[in-house]
CSV table of N, CA and C in Angstrom, one decimal:
chain,number,residue,atom,x,y,z
A,1,MET,N,96.3,124.6,90.7
A,1,MET,CA,96.4,126.0,90.9
A,1,MET,C,95.1,126.6,90.1
A,2,VAL,N,95.0,126.3,88.9
A,2,VAL,CA,94.0,126.8,87.9
A,2,VAL,C,92.5,126.5,88.5
A,3,ARG,N,92.4,125.4,88.9
A,3,ARG,CA,91.1,125.1,89.8
A,3,ARG,C,90.8,126.2,91.0
A,4,MET,N,91.8,126.4,91.7
A,4,MET,CA,91.6,127.3,92.8
A,4,MET,C,91.2,128.6,92.0
A,5,PHE,N,91.6,129.1,91.1
A,5,PHE,CA,91.2,130.4,90.8
A,5,PHE,C,89.8,130.2,90.0
A,6,ASN,N,89.5,129.2,89.4
A,6,ASN,CA,88.3,129.0,88.8
A,6,ASN,C,87.0,128.9,89.9
A,7,ASP,N,87.5,128.2,91.0
A,7,ASP,CA,86.6,127.9,92.1
A,7,ASP,C,86.5,129.1,93.1
A,8,SER,N,87.0,130.0,93.0
A,8,SER,CA,87.4,131.1,94.0
A,8,SER,C,86.0,131.9,94.0
A,9,ALA,N,85.3,132.3,95.0
A,9,ALA,CA,84.1,132.9,95.0
A,9,ALA,C,84.6,134.3,94.7
A,10,PHE,N,85.6,134.8,95.1
A,10,PHE,CA,85.9,136.2,94.8
A,10,PHE,C,86.1,136.4,93.3
A,11,ILE,N,86.8,135.6,92.8
A,11,ILE,CA,87.1,135.7,91.2
A,11,ILE,C,85.7,135.5,90.4
A,12,ALA,N,84.8,134.6,90.9
A,12,ALA,CA,83.7,134.3,90.3
A,12,ALA,C,82.9,135.5,90.4
A,13,SER,N,82.8,136.2,91.7
A,13,SER,CA,82.1,137.5,91.8
A,13,SER,C,82.4,138.6,91.1
A,14,ALA,N,83.8,138.8,90.7
A,14,ALA,CA,84.3,139.7,89.9
A,14,ALA,C,83.9,139.5,88.5
A,15,ARG,N,84.1,138.3,88.2
A,15,ARG,CA,83.7,138.1,86.5
A,15,ARG,C,82.2,138.5,86.4
A,16,VAL,N,81.1,138.0,87.4
A,16,VAL,CA,80.0,138.4,87.2
A,16,VAL,C,79.7,140.1,87.2
A,17,GLN,N,80.2,140.5,88.1
A,17,GLN,CA,80.4,142.0,88.3
A,17,GLN,C,80.8,142.8,86.9
A,18,ILE,N,81.8,142.1,86.4
A,18,ILE,CA,82.5,143.1,85.1
A,18,ILE,C,81.7,142.7,84.0
A,19,SER,N,81.1,141.5,83.9
A,19,SER,CA,80.1,141.0,82.9
A,19,SER,C,78.8,142.1,82.8
A,20,GLU,N,78.2,142.2,84.0
A,20,GLU,CA,77.4,143.2,84.0
A,20,GLU,C,78.0,144.7,83.6
A,21,GLN,N,79.0,145.1,84.1
A,21,GLN,CA,79.3,146.4,83.7
A,21,GLN,C,79.5,146.5,82.2
A,22,ILE,N,80.1,145.6,81.6
A,22,ILE,CA,80.5,145.5,80.3
A,22,ILE,C,78.8,145.6,79.5
A,23,ASN,N,77.9,144.8,79.9
A,23,ASN,CA,76.6,144.9,79.3
A,23,ASN,C,76.0,146.4,79.3
A,24,GLN,N,76.1,147.0,80.4
A,24,GLN,CA,75.6,148.2,80.9
A,24,GLN,C,76.3,149.2,80.0
A,25,CYS,N,77.6,149.1,79.8
A,25,CYS,CA,78.3,150.1,78.9
A,25,CYS,C,77.8,149.9,77.5
A,26,LEU,N,77.6,148.6,77.2
A,26,LEU,CA,77.1,148.3,75.5
A,26,LEU,C,75.7,148.9,75.4
A,27,ASN,N,74.7,148.8,76.7
A,27,ASN,CA,73.4,149.4,76.5
A,27,ASN,C,73.8,151.1,76.2
A,28,ASP,N,74.5,151.7,77.4
A,28,ASP,CA,74.8,153.1,77.3
A,28,ASP,C,75.4,153.4,75.8
A,29,LEU,N,76.2,152.8,75.1
A,29,LEU,CA,76.7,153.0,74.0
A,29,LEU,C,75.8,152.9,72.8
A,30,GLY,N,74.9,151.9,72.9
A,30,GLY,CA,73.6,151.9,71.9
A,30,GLY,C,72.7,153.0,72.1
A,31,GLY,N,72.4,153.4,73.3
A,31,GLY,CA,71.4,154.7,73.5
A,31,GLY,C,72.3,156.0,73.1
A,32,LEU,N,73.2,155.9,73.3
A,32,LEU,CA,74.1,157.3,72.8
A,32,LEU,C,74.1,157.3,71.3
A,33,ASN,N,74.3,156.1,70.7
A,33,ASN,CA,74.5,156.0,69.2
A,33,ASN,C,73.1,156.3,68.6
A,34,SER,N,71.9,155.9,69.4
A,34,SER,CA,70.6,156.2,68.7
A,34,SER,C,70.3,157.6,68.7
A,35,VAL,N,70.6,158.3,69.8
A,35,VAL,CA,70.5,159.5,69.9
A,35,VAL,C,71.2,160.3,68.9
A,36,VAL,N,72.5,160.3,68.5
A,36,VAL,CA,73.3,160.9,67.5
A,36,VAL,C,72.5,160.6,66.3
A,37,LYS,N,72.2,159.3,65.8
A,37,LYS,CA,71.6,158.9,64.6
A,37,LYS,C,70.3,159.4,64.4
A,38,SER,N,69.6,160.0,65.4
A,38,SER,CA,68.3,160.4,65.3
A,38,SER,C,68.3,161.9,65.3
A,39,ALA,N,69.3,162.3,65.6
A,39,ALA,CA,69.4,163.9,65.5
A,39,ALA,C,69.0,164.5,64.2
A,40,ASN,N,68.2,165.4,64.2
A,40,ASN,CA,68.1,166.2,62.9
A,40,ASN,C,69.2,167.1,62.6
A,41,ILE,N,70.2,166.7,62.0
A,41,ILE,CA,71.5,167.9,62.0
A,41,ILE,C,71.1,169.0,61.3
A,42,ALA,N,70.4,169.1,60.3
A,42,ALA,CA,69.9,170.2,59.4
A,42,ALA,C,69.3,171.2,60.5
A,43,LYS,N,68.6,171.0,61.4
A,43,LYS,CA,68.0,171.8,62.5
A,43,LYS,C,68.8,172.4,63.5
A,44,LEU,N,70.1,171.7,63.7
A,44,LEU,CA,70.7,172.3,64.7
A,44,LEU,C,71.7,173.4,64.5
A,45,ASP,N,71.8,174.0,65.5
A,45,ASP,CA,72.7,175.3,65.4
A,45,ASP,C,74.1,175.0,65.5
A,46,ASP,N,75.1,175.9,65.7
A,46,ASP,CA,76.5,175.4,65.9
A,46,ASP,C,76.8,175.0,67.1
A,47,ASN,N,76.0,175.4,68.3
A,47,ASN,CA,76.3,174.6,69.4
A,47,ASN,C,75.6,173.4,69.4
A,48,GLY,N,74.5,173.0,68.9
A,48,GLY,CA,74.1,171.7,68.7
A,48,GLY,C,75.1,170.6,67.9
A,49,LEU,N,75.5,171.4,66.7
A,49,LEU,CA,76.4,170.3,66.1
A,49,LEU,C,77.7,170.3,66.7
A,50,ALA,N,78.1,171.2,67.6
A,50,ALA,CA,79.5,171.0,68.4
A,50,ALA,C,79.3,169.8,69.3
A,51,LEU,N,77.9,170.1,70.1
A,51,LEU,CA,77.7,169.1,71.1
A,51,LEU,C,77.4,167.6,70.3
A,52,ILE,N,76.9,167.7,69.2
A,52,ILE,CA,77.1,166.2,68.5
A,52,ILE,C,78.2,165.7,68.2
A,53,ASN,N,79.2,166.4,67.9
A,53,ASN,CA,80.6,166.1,67.8
A,53,ASN,C,81.1,165.5,68.7
A,54,GLU,N,81.0,166.3,70.1
A,54,GLU,CA,81.3,165.9,71.4
A,54,GLU,C,81.0,164.7,71.7
A,55,VAL,N,79.6,164.3,71.6
A,55,VAL,CA,79.3,163.0,71.8
A,55,VAL,C,79.7,161.9,71.0
A,56,LYS,N,79.9,162.2,69.8
A,56,LYS,CA,80.6,161.0,68.8
A,56,LYS,C,82.1,161.1,69.5
A,57,ASN,N,82.9,161.9,69.8
A,57,ASN,CA,84.2,161.7,70.5
A,57,ASN,C,84.0,161.0,71.5
A,58,GLY,N,83.0,161.1,72.7
A,58,GLY,CA,82.8,160.6,73.8
A,58,GLY,C,82.3,159.0,73.4
A,59,ILE,N,81.6,158.7,72.5
A,59,ILE,CA,81.4,157.3,72.2
A,59,ILE,C,82.6,156.8,71.7
A,60,SER,N,83.5,157.5,70.9
A,60,SER,CA,84.6,156.8,70.6
A,60,SER,C,85.5,156.5,71.7
A,61,GLN,N,85.7,157.3,72.8
A,61,GLN,CA,86.3,157.1,74.0
A,61,GLN,C,85.7,155.9,74.8
A,62,ILE,N,84.5,155.7,75.0
A,62,ILE,CA,83.9,154.7,75.7
A,62,ILE,C,84.2,153.4,74.8
A,63,SER,N,84.1,153.3,73.6
A,63,SER,CA,84.2,152.2,72.6
A,63,SER,C,86.0,151.7,73.0
A,64,SER,N,86.8,152.6,73.3
A,64,SER,CA,88.1,152.4,73.5
A,64,SER,C,88.3,151.9,74.8
A,65,LEU,N,87.8,152.4,75.9
A,65,LEU,CA,87.7,151.9,77.3
A,65,LEU,C,87.3,150.5,76.9
A,66,LEU,N,86.0,150.1,76.6
A,66,LEU,CA,85.5,148.6,76.4
A,66,LEU,C,86.6,147.8,75.7
A,67,GLN,N,87.1,148.3,74.7
A,67,GLN,CA,88.2,147.3,74.0
A,67,GLN,C,89.3,147.1,74.7
A,68,ASN,N,89.7,148.2,75.7
A,68,ASN,CA,91.0,147.9,76.6
A,68,ASN,C,90.5,147.0,77.7
A,69,ALA,N,89.4,147.1,78.1
A,69,ALA,CA,88.8,146.2,79.2
A,69,ALA,C,88.7,145.0,78.5
A,70,ASN,N,88.2,144.7,77.7
A,70,ASN,CA,87.9,143.3,76.8
A,70,ASN,C,89.3,142.7,76.7
A,71,THR,N,90.2,143.3,76.3
A,71,THR,CA,91.6,143.0,75.9
A,71,THR,C,92.2,142.5,77.3
A,72,MET,N,92.0,143.3,78.4
A,72,MET,CA,92.5,142.7,79.9
A,72,MET,C,91.9,141.7,80.2
A,73,LEU,N,90.6,141.6,80.2
A,73,LEU,CA,89.7,140.4,80.4
A,73,LEU,C,90.1,139.2,79.7
A,74,SER,N,90.5,139.2,78.5
A,74,SER,CA,90.9,138.3,77.6
A,74,SER,C,92.2,137.8,78.4
A,75,ASN,N,93.1,138.8,78.7
A,75,ASN,CA,94.3,138.2,79.2
A,75,ASN,C,94.2,137.6,80.6
A,76,ILE,N,93.4,138.1,81.2
A,76,ILE,CA,93.1,137.3,82.7
A,76,ILE,C,92.4,135.8,82.5
A,77,GLU,N,91.7,135.9,81.4
A,77,GLU,CA,90.9,134.5,81.0
A,77,GLU,C,92.2,133.6,80.6
A,78,HIS,N,93.0,134.1,79.9
A,78,HIS,CA,94.2,133.3,79.3
A,78,HIS,C,95.1,132.6,80.6
A,79,PHE,N,95.4,133.7,81.4
A,79,PHE,CA,96.0,133.1,82.6
A,79,PHE,C,95.5,132.2,83.5
A,80,LEU,N,94.0,132.5,83.4
A,80,LEU,CA,93.3,131.5,84.4
A,80,LEU,C,93.2,130.1,83.7
A,81,ILE,N,93.3,130.0,82.4
A,81,ILE,CA,93.3,128.6,81.7
A,81,ILE,C,94.6,128.2,81.5
A,82,SER,N,95.6,129.0,81.2
A,82,SER,CA,96.7,128.5,80.7
A,82,SER,C,98.0,128.2,82.0
A,83,ASP,N,97.7,129.3,82.9
A,83,ASP,CA,98.8,129.2,84.0
A,83,ASP,C,100.0,129.8,83.4
A,84,GLU,N,99.8,130.6,82.4
A,84,GLU,CA,101.1,131.1,82.1
A,84,GLU,C,101.2,132.8,82.4
A,85,PHE,N,101.3,132.7,83.9
A,85,PHE,CA,101.5,134.2,84.3
A,85,PHE,C,102.6,135.0,84.0
A,86,PRO,N,102.8,136.3,84.1
A,86,PRO,CA,103.8,137.1,83.9
A,86,PRO,C,104.8,136.7,84.9
A,87,THR,N,106.0,137.2,84.7
A,87,THR,CA,107.0,137.2,86.1
A,87,THR,C,106.4,137.8,87.4
A,88,SER,N,107.0,137.3,88.5
A,88,SER,CA,106.7,137.9,89.6
A,88,SER,C,106.8,139.2,89.6
A,89,GLN,N,108.0,139.8,88.9
A,89,GLN,CA,108.2,141.3,89.1
A,89,GLN,C,107.1,142.0,88.2
A,90,GLU,N,107.0,141.4,87.1
A,90,GLU,CA,105.9,142.0,86.0
A,90,GLU,C,104.3,142.0,87.0
A,91,MET,N,104.1,140.8,87.8
A,91,MET,CA,102.9,140.8,88.4
A,91,MET,C,103.0,141.8,89.6
A,92,GLN,N,104.0,141.9,90.2
A,92,GLN,CA,104.2,143.1,91.2
A,92,GLN,C,103.8,144.4,90.9
A,93,GLU,N,104.5,145.0,89.5
A,93,GLU,CA,104.7,146.1,88.9
A,93,GLU,C,103.1,146.4,88.5
A,94,SER,N,102.1,145.4,88.0
A,94,SER,CA,100.9,145.4,87.5
A,94,SER,C,99.8,145.8,88.8
A,95,ILE,N,100.3,145.0,89.9
A,95,ILE,CA,99.5,145.3,91.1
A,95,ILE,C,99.5,146.9,91.5
A,96,LYS,N,100.8,147.1,91.5
A,96,LYS,CA,101.1,148.4,92.0
A,96,LYS,C,100.6,149.6,90.9
A,97,ASN,N,100.6,149.4,89.8
A,97,ASN,CA,99.9,150.4,89.0
A,97,ASN,C,98.9,150.4,88.7
A,98,SER,N,98.1,149.2,89.2
A,98,SER,CA,96.6,149.2,89.1
A,98,SER,C,95.8,150.1,90.2
A,99,GLY,N,96.5,150.5,91.3
A,99,GLY,CA,96.0,151.3,92.2
A,99,GLY,C,95.0,150.7,93.3
A,100,ALA,N,94.9,149.4,93.1
A,100,ALA,CA,94.1,148.6,93.9
A,100,ALA,C,94.7,148.3,95.2
A,101,ASP,N,93.8,148.2,96.0
A,101,ASP,CA,94.4,147.7,97.5
A,101,ASP,C,94.5,146.4,97.6
A,102,ALA,N,95.7,145.9,97.4
A,102,ALA,CA,95.8,144.6,97.5
A,102,ALA,C,95.7,143.9,98.9
A,103,LYS,N,96.2,144.7,99.8
A,103,LYS,CA,96.0,144.3,101.1
A,103,LYS,C,94.7,144.0,101.8
A,104,ALA,N,93.6,144.3,100.9
A,104,ALA,CA,92.4,144.4,101.4
A,104,ALA,C,92.0,142.6,101.2
A,105,LEU,N,93.0,141.9,100.3
A,105,LEU,CA,92.7,140.6,100.1
A,105,LEU,C,93.2,139.8,101.4
A,106,ASP,N,94.0,140.5,102.1
A,106,ASP,CA,94.3,139.7,103.5
A,106,ASP,C,93.1,139.1,104.2
A,107,GLU,N,92.1,139.8,104.1
A,107,GLU,CA,91.0,139.6,104.9
A,107,GLU,C,90.1,138.3,104.4
A,108,LEU,N,90.4,137.7,103.2
A,108,LEU,CA,89.7,136.7,102.7
A,108,LEU,C,90.4,135.3,103.1
A,109,ASP,N,89.3,134.6,103.6
A,109,ASP,CA,89.9,133.4,104.3
A,109,ASP,C,90.4,132.6,103.0
A,110,GLU,N,89.9,132.6,102.1
A,110,GLU,CA,90.3,131.9,100.9
A,110,GLU,C,91.9,132.0,100.5
A,111,TYR,N,92.2,133.7,100.4
A,111,TYR,CA,93.5,134.1,100.2
A,111,TYR,C,94.5,133.7,101.3
A,112,LYS,N,94.0,133.5,102.4
A,112,LYS,CA,94.9,133.2,103.6
A,112,LYS,C,95.7,132.0,103.5
A,113,GLN,N,94.9,131.0,102.8
A,113,GLN,CA,95.5,129.6,102.9
A,113,GLN,C,96.6,129.3,101.7
A,114,LEU,N,96.6,130.3,100.7
A,114,LEU,CA,97.5,130.3,99.4
A,114,LEU,C,98.9,130.4,99.9
A,115,SER,N,99.6,129.7,99.0
A,115,SER,CA,101.2,129.9,99.2
A,115,SER,C,101.6,131.3,98.6
A,116,GLN,N,102.8,131.7,98.9
A,116,GLN,CA,103.1,132.9,98.7
A,116,GLN,C,102.9,133.3,97.2
A,117,ASN,N,103.3,132.5,96.2
A,117,ASN,CA,103.4,132.7,94.9
A,117,ASN,C,101.9,132.6,94.4
A,118,THR,N,101.2,131.9,95.0
A,118,THR,CA,99.7,131.6,94.6
A,118,THR,C,99.1,132.8,94.8
A,119,LYS,N,99.5,133.6,96.1
A,119,LYS,CA,99.0,134.8,96.7
A,119,LYS,C,99.2,135.9,95.7
A,120,LEU,N,100.3,136.1,95.2
A,120,LEU,CA,100.9,137.1,94.0
A,120,LEU,C,100.1,137.0,93.0
A,121,LYS,N,99.6,135.6,92.4
A,121,LYS,CA,98.8,135.6,91.2
A,121,LYS,C,97.4,135.7,91.4
A,122,PHE,N,97.0,135.6,92.7
A,122,PHE,CA,95.7,135.9,92.8
A,122,PHE,C,95.7,137.3,93.1
A,123,ALA,N,96.3,138.0,93.7
A,123,ALA,CA,96.3,139.2,93.8
A,123,ALA,C,96.4,140.2,92.5
A,124,PHE,N,97.2,139.6,91.6
A,124,PHE,CA,97.3,140.4,90.3
A,124,PHE,C,96.1,140.1,89.6
A,125,ILE,N,95.5,139.0,89.6
A,125,ILE,CA,94.2,139.0,88.9
A,125,ILE,C,93.1,139.8,89.6
A,126,ALA,N,92.9,139.8,90.9
A,126,ALA,CA,92.1,140.5,91.8
A,126,ALA,C,92.2,142.1,91.3
A,127,CYS,N,93.5,142.7,91.4
A,127,CYS,CA,93.8,144.0,91.1
A,127,CYS,C,93.5,144.4,89.6
A,128,ASN,N,93.7,143.4,88.6
A,128,ASN,CA,93.6,143.8,87.5
A,128,ASN,C,92.1,143.7,87.1
A,129,TYR,N,91.2,142.7,87.9
A,129,TYR,CA,89.8,142.8,87.6
A,129,TYR,C,89.3,144.4,88.1
A,130,GLU,N,89.7,144.8,89.4
A,130,GLU,CA,89.4,146.0,90.0
A,130,GLU,C,89.9,147.1,88.9
A,131,LEU,N,90.8,147.1,88.3
A,131,LEU,CA,91.1,148.0,87.3
A,131,LEU,C,90.2,148.1,86.0
A,132,ILE,N,90.0,146.9,85.7
A,132,ILE,CA,88.7,146.5,84.5
A,132,ILE,C,87.7,147.4,85.0
A,133,SER,N,87.1,147.0,86.3
A,133,SER,CA,86.0,147.5,86.9
A,133,SER,C,85.9,149.2,87.0
A,134,ARG,N,87.1,149.8,87.2
A,134,ARG,CA,87.1,151.1,87.4
A,134,ARG,C,86.9,151.7,86.1
A,135,MET,N,87.8,151.1,84.9
A,135,MET,CA,87.3,151.5,83.6
A,135,MET,C,86.1,151.5,83.1
A,136,LEU,N,85.3,150.1,83.5
A,136,LEU,CA,84.0,150.3,83.0
A,136,LEU,C,83.0,151.5,83.7
A,137,ASP,N,83.4,151.7,85.1
A,137,ASP,CA,82.9,152.8,85.7
A,137,ASP,C,83.0,154.1,85.2
A,138,SER,N,84.2,154.4,84.6
A,138,SER,CA,84.4,155.4,84.1
A,138,SER,C,83.8,155.7,82.7
A,139,ALA,N,83.6,154.7,82.1
A,139,ALA,CA,83.0,154.6,80.8
A,139,ALA,C,81.4,154.9,81.0
A,140,SER,N,80.9,154.4,82.2
A,140,SER,CA,79.4,154.4,82.3
A,140,SER,C,79.2,156.2,82.8
A,141,GLU,N,80.1,156.6,83.5
A,141,GLU,CA,79.9,157.7,84.1
A,141,GLU,C,80.0,158.8,82.8
A,142,LEU,N,80.9,158.4,81.9
A,142,LEU,CA,81.1,159.1,80.7
A,142,LEU,C,79.7,159.3,79.8
A,143,SER,N,79.1,158.0,79.7
A,143,SER,CA,77.9,157.7,79.2
A,143,SER,C,77.0,158.7,79.7
A,144,ALA,N,76.7,158.6,80.8
A,144,ALA,CA,75.7,159.6,81.7
A,144,ALA,C,75.9,160.9,81.3
A,145,VAL,N,77.2,161.4,81.5
A,145,VAL,CA,77.4,162.8,81.0
A,145,VAL,C,76.9,163.1,79.8
A,146,LEU,N,77.3,162.4,78.9
A,146,LEU,CA,77.0,162.5,77.3
A,146,LEU,C,75.5,162.2,77.1
A,147,LEU,N,75.0,161.5,77.7
A,147,LEU,CA,73.5,161.2,77.6
A,147,LEU,C,72.7,162.5,78.2
A,148,LYS,N,73.2,163.0,79.3
A,148,LYS,CA,72.4,164.4,79.8
A,148,LYS,C,72.6,165.3,78.6
A,149,ALA,N,73.8,165.6,78.0
A,149,ALA,CA,74.2,166.5,77.1
A,149,ALA,C,73.3,166.5,75.9
A,150,THR,N,72.9,165.2,75.6
A,150,THR,CA,72.2,164.8,74.4
A,150,THR,C,70.6,165.3,74.6
A,151,ASN,N,70.1,165.5,75.8
A,151,ASN,CA,68.9,165.8,76.0
A,151,ASN,C,68.5,167.2,75.5
A,152,LYS,N,69.7,167.8,75.6
A,152,LYS,CA,69.3,169.4,75.1
A,152,LYS,C,69.3,169.4,73.3
A,153,ILE,N,69.5,168.4,73.0
A,153,ILE,CA,69.6,168.4,71.3
A,153,ILE,C,68.3,167.7,70.8
A,154,SER,N,67.7,166.7,71.5
A,154,SER,CA,66.8,165.7,71.1
A,154,SER,C,65.3,166.2,71.5
């Protein structure tokens, strides 16, 4: 079964997408960090200082989102390698809590051929990848807002 997941085009595509999103978030963080470090604090008024502090807080939030996404990604990779999945109930709960549309998987030919238990594991991984992707999208959106705000002080 582990080979099935590793050979899955869907999972491979999700891995590539998430890797790209992580790299983009890291680039965004680097850019924001550079702006904050290069700001001439002595020349900023109270609004500028408040903005710098908001950007620093935003950087912290983005870092936290990245750390959580990396932890989830590590957990999924562990499941793929070790085949030690959570219980069926825990997986169903995780799928439900992810907010992902697990029914969309029914359209995938590779998904249709799986046993019921393997379908649950596949859905668990797919929904968690989707959740990670949404977390990283949020981080990128926050980065864009913060970068736009920093244009006012640089």
